[in-house]
mmCIF file of C-alpha atoms and ligand atoms in Angstrom:
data_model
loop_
_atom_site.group_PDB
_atom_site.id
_atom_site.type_symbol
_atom_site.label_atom_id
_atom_site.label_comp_id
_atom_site.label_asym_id
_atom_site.label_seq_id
_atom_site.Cartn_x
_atom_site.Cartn_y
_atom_site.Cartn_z
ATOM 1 C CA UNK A 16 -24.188 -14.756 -5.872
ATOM 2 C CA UNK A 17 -22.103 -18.118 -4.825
ATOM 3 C CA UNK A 18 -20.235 -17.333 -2.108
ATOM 4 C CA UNK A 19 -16.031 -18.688 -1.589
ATOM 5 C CA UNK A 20 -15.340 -22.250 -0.390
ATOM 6 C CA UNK A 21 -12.782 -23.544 1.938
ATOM 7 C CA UNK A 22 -9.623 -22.638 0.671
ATOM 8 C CA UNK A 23 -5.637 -22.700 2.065
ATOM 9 C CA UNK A 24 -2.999 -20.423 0.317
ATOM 10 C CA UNK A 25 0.804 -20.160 0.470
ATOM 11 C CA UNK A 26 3.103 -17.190 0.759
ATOM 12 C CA UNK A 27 5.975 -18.478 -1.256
ATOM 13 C CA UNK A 28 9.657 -17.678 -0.059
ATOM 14 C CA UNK A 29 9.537 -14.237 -2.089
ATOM 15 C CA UNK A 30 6.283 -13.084 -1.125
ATOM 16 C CA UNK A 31 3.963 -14.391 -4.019
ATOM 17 C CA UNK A 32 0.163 -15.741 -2.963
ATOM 18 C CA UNK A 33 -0.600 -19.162 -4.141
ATOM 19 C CA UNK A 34 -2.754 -19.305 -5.911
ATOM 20 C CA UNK A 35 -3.837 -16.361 -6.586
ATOM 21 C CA UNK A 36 -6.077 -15.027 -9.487
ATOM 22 C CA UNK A 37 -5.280 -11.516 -10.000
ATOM 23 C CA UNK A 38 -1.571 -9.634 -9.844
ATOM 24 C CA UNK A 39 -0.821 -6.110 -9.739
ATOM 25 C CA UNK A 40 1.943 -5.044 -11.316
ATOM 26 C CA UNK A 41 3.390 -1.156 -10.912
ATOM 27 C CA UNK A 42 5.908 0.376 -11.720
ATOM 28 C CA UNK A 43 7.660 3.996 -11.121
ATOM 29 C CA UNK A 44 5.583 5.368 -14.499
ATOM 30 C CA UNK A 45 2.066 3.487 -13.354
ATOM 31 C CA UNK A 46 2.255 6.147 -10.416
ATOM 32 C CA UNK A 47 2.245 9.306 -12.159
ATOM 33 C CA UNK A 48 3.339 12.263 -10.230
ATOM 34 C CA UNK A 49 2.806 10.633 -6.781
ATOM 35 C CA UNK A 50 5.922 11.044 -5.588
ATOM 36 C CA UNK A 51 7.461 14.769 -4.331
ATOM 37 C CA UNK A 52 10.083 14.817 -6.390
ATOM 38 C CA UNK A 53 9.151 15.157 -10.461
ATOM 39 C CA UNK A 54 12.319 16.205 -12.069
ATOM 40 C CA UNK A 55 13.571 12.555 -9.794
ATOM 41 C CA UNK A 56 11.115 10.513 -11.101
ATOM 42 C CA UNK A 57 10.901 11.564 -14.784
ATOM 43 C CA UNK A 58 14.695 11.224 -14.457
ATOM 44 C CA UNK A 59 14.391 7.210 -13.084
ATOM 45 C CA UNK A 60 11.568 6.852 -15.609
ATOM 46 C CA UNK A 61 13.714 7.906 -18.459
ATOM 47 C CA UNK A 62 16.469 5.801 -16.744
ATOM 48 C CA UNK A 63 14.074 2.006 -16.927
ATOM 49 C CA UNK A 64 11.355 2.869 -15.246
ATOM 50 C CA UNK A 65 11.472 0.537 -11.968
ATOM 51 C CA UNK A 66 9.621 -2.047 -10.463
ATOM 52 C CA UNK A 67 8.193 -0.169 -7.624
ATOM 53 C CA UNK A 68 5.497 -2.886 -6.094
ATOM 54 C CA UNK A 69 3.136 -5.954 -6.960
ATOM 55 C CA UNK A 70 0.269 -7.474 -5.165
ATOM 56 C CA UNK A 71 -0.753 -11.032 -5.448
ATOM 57 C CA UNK A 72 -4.582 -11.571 -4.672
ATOM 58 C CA UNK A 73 -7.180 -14.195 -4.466
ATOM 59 C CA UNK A 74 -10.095 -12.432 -5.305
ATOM 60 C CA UNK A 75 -13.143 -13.594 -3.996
ATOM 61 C CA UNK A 76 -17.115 -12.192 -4.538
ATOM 62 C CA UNK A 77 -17.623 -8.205 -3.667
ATOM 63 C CA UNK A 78 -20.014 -8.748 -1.203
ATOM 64 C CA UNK A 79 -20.554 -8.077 2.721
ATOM 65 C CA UNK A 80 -19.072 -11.101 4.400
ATOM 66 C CA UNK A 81 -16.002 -12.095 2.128
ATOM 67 C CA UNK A 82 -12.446 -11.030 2.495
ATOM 68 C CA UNK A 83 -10.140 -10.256 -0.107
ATOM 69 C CA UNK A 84 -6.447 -11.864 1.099
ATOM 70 C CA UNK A 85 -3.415 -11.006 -0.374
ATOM 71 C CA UNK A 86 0.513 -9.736 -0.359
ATOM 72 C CA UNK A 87 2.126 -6.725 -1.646
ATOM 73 C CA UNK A 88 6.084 -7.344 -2.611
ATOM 74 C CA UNK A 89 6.899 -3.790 -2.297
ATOM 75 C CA UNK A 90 10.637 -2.889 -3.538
ATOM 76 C CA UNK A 91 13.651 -0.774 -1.547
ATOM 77 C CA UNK A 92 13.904 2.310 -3.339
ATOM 78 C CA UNK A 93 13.668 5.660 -3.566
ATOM 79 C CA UNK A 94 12.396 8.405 -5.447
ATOM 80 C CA UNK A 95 14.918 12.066 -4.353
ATOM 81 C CA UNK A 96 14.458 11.060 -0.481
ATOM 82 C CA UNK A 97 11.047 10.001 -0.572
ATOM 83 C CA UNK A 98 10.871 5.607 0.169
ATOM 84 C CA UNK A 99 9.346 3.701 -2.847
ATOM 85 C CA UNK A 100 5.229 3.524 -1.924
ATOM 86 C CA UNK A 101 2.139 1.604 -2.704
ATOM 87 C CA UNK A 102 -0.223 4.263 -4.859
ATOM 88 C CA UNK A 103 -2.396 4.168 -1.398
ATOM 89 C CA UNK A 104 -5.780 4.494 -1.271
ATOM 90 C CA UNK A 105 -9.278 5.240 0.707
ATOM 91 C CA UNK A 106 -12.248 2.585 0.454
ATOM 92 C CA UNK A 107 -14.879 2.849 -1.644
ATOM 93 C CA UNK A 108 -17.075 2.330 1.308
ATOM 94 C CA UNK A 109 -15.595 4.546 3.851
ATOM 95 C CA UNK A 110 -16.380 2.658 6.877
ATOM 96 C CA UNK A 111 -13.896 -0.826 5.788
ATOM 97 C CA UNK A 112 -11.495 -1.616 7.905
ATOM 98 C CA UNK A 113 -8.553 -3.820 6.725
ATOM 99 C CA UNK A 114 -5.439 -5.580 8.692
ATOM 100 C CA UNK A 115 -2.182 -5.632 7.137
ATOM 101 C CA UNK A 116 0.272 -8.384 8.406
ATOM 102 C CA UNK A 117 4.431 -8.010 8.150
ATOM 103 C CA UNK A 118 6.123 -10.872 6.426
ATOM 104 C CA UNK A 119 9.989 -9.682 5.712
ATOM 105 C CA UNK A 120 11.281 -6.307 5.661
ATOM 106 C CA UNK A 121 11.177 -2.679 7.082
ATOM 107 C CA UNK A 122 8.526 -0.093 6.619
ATOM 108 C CA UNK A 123 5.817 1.780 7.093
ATOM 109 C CA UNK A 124 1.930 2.214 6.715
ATOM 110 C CA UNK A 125 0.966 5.970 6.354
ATOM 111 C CA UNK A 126 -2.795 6.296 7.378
ATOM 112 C CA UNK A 127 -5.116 10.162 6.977
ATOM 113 C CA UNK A 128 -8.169 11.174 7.865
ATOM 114 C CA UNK A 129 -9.342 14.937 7.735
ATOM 115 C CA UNK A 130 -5.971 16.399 8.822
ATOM 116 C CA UNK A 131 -4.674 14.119 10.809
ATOM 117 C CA UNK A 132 -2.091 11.541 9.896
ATOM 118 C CA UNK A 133 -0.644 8.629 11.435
ATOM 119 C CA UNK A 134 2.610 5.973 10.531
ATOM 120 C CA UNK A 135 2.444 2.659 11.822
ATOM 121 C CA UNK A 136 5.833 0.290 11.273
ATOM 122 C CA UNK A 137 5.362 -2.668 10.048
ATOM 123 C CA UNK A 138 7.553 -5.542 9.504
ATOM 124 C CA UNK A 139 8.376 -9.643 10.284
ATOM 125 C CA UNK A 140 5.276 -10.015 12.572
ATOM 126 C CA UNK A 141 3.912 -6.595 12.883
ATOM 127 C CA UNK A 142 0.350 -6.166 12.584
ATOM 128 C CA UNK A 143 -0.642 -3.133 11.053
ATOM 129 C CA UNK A 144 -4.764 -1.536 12.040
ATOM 130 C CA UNK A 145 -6.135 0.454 9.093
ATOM 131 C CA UNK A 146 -9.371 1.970 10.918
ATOM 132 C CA UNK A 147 -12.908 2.963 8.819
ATOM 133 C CA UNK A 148 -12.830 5.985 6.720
ATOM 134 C CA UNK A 149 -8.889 6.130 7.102
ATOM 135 C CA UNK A 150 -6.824 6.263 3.873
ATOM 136 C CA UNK A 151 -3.821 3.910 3.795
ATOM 137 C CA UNK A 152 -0.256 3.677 1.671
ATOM 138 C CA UNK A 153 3.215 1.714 2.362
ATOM 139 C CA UNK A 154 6.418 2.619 2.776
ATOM 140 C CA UNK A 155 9.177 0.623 2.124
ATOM 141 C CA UNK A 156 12.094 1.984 4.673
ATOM 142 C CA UNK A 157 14.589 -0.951 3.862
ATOM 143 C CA UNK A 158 17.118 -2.434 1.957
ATOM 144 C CA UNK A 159 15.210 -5.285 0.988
ATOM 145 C CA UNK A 160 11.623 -6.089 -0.440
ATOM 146 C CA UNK A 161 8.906 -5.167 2.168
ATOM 147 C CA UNK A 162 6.179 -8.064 2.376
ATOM 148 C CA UNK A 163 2.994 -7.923 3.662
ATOM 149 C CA UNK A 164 -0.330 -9.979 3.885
ATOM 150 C CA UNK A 165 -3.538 -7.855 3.521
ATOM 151 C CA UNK A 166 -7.114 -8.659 4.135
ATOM 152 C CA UNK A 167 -9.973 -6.618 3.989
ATOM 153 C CA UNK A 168 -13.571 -6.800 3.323
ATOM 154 C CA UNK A 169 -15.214 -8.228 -0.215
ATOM 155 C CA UNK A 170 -17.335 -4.916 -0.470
ATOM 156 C CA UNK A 171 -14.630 -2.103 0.349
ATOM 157 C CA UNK A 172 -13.295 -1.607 -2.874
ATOM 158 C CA UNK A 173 -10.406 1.044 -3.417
ATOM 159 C CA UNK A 174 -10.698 5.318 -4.096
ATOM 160 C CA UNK A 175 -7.802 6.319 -5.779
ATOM 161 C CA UNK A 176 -9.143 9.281 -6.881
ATOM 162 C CA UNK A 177 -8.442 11.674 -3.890
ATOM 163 C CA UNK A 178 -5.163 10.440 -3.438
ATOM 164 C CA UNK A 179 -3.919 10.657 -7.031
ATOM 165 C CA UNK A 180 -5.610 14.448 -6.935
ATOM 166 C CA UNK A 181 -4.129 15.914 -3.860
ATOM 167 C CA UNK A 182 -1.890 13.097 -2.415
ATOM 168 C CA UNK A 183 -1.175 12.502 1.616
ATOM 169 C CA UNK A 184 -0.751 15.376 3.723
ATOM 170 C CA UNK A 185 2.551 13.665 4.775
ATOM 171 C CA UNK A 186 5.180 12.337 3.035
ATOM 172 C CA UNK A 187 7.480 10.113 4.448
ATOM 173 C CA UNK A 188 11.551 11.090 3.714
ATOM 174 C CA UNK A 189 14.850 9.282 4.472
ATOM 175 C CA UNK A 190 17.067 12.370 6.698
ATOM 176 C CA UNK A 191 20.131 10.887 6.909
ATOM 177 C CA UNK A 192 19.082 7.789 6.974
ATOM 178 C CA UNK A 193 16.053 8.428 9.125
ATOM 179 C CA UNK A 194 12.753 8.054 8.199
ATOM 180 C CA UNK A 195 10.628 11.170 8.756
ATOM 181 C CA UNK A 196 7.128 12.204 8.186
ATOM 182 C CA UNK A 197 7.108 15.877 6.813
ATOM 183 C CA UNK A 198 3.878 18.283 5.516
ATOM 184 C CA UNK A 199 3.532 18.896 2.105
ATOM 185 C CA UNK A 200 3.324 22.541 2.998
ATOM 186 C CA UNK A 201 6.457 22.350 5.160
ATOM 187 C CA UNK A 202 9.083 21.078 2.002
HETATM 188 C C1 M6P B 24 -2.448 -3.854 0.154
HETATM 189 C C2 M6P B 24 -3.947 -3.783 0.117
HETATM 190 C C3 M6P B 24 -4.429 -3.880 -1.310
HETATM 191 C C4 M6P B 24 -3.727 -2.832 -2.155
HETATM 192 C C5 M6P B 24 -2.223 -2.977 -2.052
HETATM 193 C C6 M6P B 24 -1.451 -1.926 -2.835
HETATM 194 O O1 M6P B 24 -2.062 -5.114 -0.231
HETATM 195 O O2 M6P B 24 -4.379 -2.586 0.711
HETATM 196 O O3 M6P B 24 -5.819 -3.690 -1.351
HETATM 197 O O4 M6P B 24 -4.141 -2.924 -3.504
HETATM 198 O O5 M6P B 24 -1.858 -2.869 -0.686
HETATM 199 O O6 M6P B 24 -1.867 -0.640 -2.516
HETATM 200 P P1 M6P B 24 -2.587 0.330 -3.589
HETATM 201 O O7 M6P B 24 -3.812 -0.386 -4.088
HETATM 202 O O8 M6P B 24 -2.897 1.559 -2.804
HETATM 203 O O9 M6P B 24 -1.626 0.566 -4.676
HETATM 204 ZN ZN1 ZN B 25 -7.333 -0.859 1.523
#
């Protein structure tokens, strides 16, 4: 397989890659039951279905040795109390790391492995550490698209499976105004 050449990209103003050759668009009904609340999100469904998050990515050869690069415009929002979210997801090859790097806004990356669960801010020059075998989904906190650079290895590929079956452990909830993780088990 032909590996990448030399290459520079742009993050435009509002948080597109340039170029980029594939674009993810979601919105509130691509994420099917995801979020806590479902009378809330059948009722914002019904009500125009919102943009929740797209991710602009130069796509390069799924092999050891390449990195995918790209940005996630994720919007404010929220669905009941619980912060508009990337679907989130574990690699397909457990043991990929990735680094996630804050452009403009407020939020948070929620991270689980086995029971344990971890949020990491990010934000204008935050770097955020997504460790092997850890699964990995955004939070956006603010009042104002959350951008973020993401690179991670050509071979990782993404599980959604899991996630979509059982969700996190945590979800993340604005209490009055703060943002706080809370178990599943706990609401
Ligand atoms: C980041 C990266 C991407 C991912 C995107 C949206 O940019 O982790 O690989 O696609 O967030 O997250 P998800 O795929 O979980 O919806
Ligand atoms: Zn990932």
């Amino acid at each position: 397989m032909e590996l990448s050449e030399p290459l520079g990209l742009v993050v435009e103003a509002d948080g597109r890659l340039k170029p980029a050759t594939s674009t993810v668009v979601r919105h509130l009904s691509d994420m099917g039951g995801m979020y806590v609340d479902a009378g809330a999100e059948a009722a914002m469904i019904d009500a125009g279905d919102p943009l929740v998050y797209e991710v602009f990515q130069w796509d390069v050869p799924p092999v050891i040795g390449e990195l995918f690069v790209c940005t996630t415009v994720l919007q404010p929002g929220k669905v009941g109390s619980e912060y508009f979210m990337t679907k989130g997801h574990f690699h397909e090859q457990r043991d990929r790391a990735e680094v996630y790097y804050g452009l403009s806004g407020h939020g948070q990356v929620l991270m689980f492995e086995g029971d344990r669960v971890e949020a990491v801010p990010i934000g204008d020059g935050m770097v955020a550490y997504v460790p092997p075998f850890w699964a990995h989904r955004t939070a956006n906190t603010g009042i104002e698209p959350l951008v973020f650079l993401a690179v991670y290895p050509g071979d990782a590929g993404h599980d959604y499976g899991s996630i979509e079956r059982t969700g996190f452990p945590e979800i993340l909830l604005d209490t009055d105004r703060v943002p706080a993780l809370i178990r599943r088990s706990d609401r």
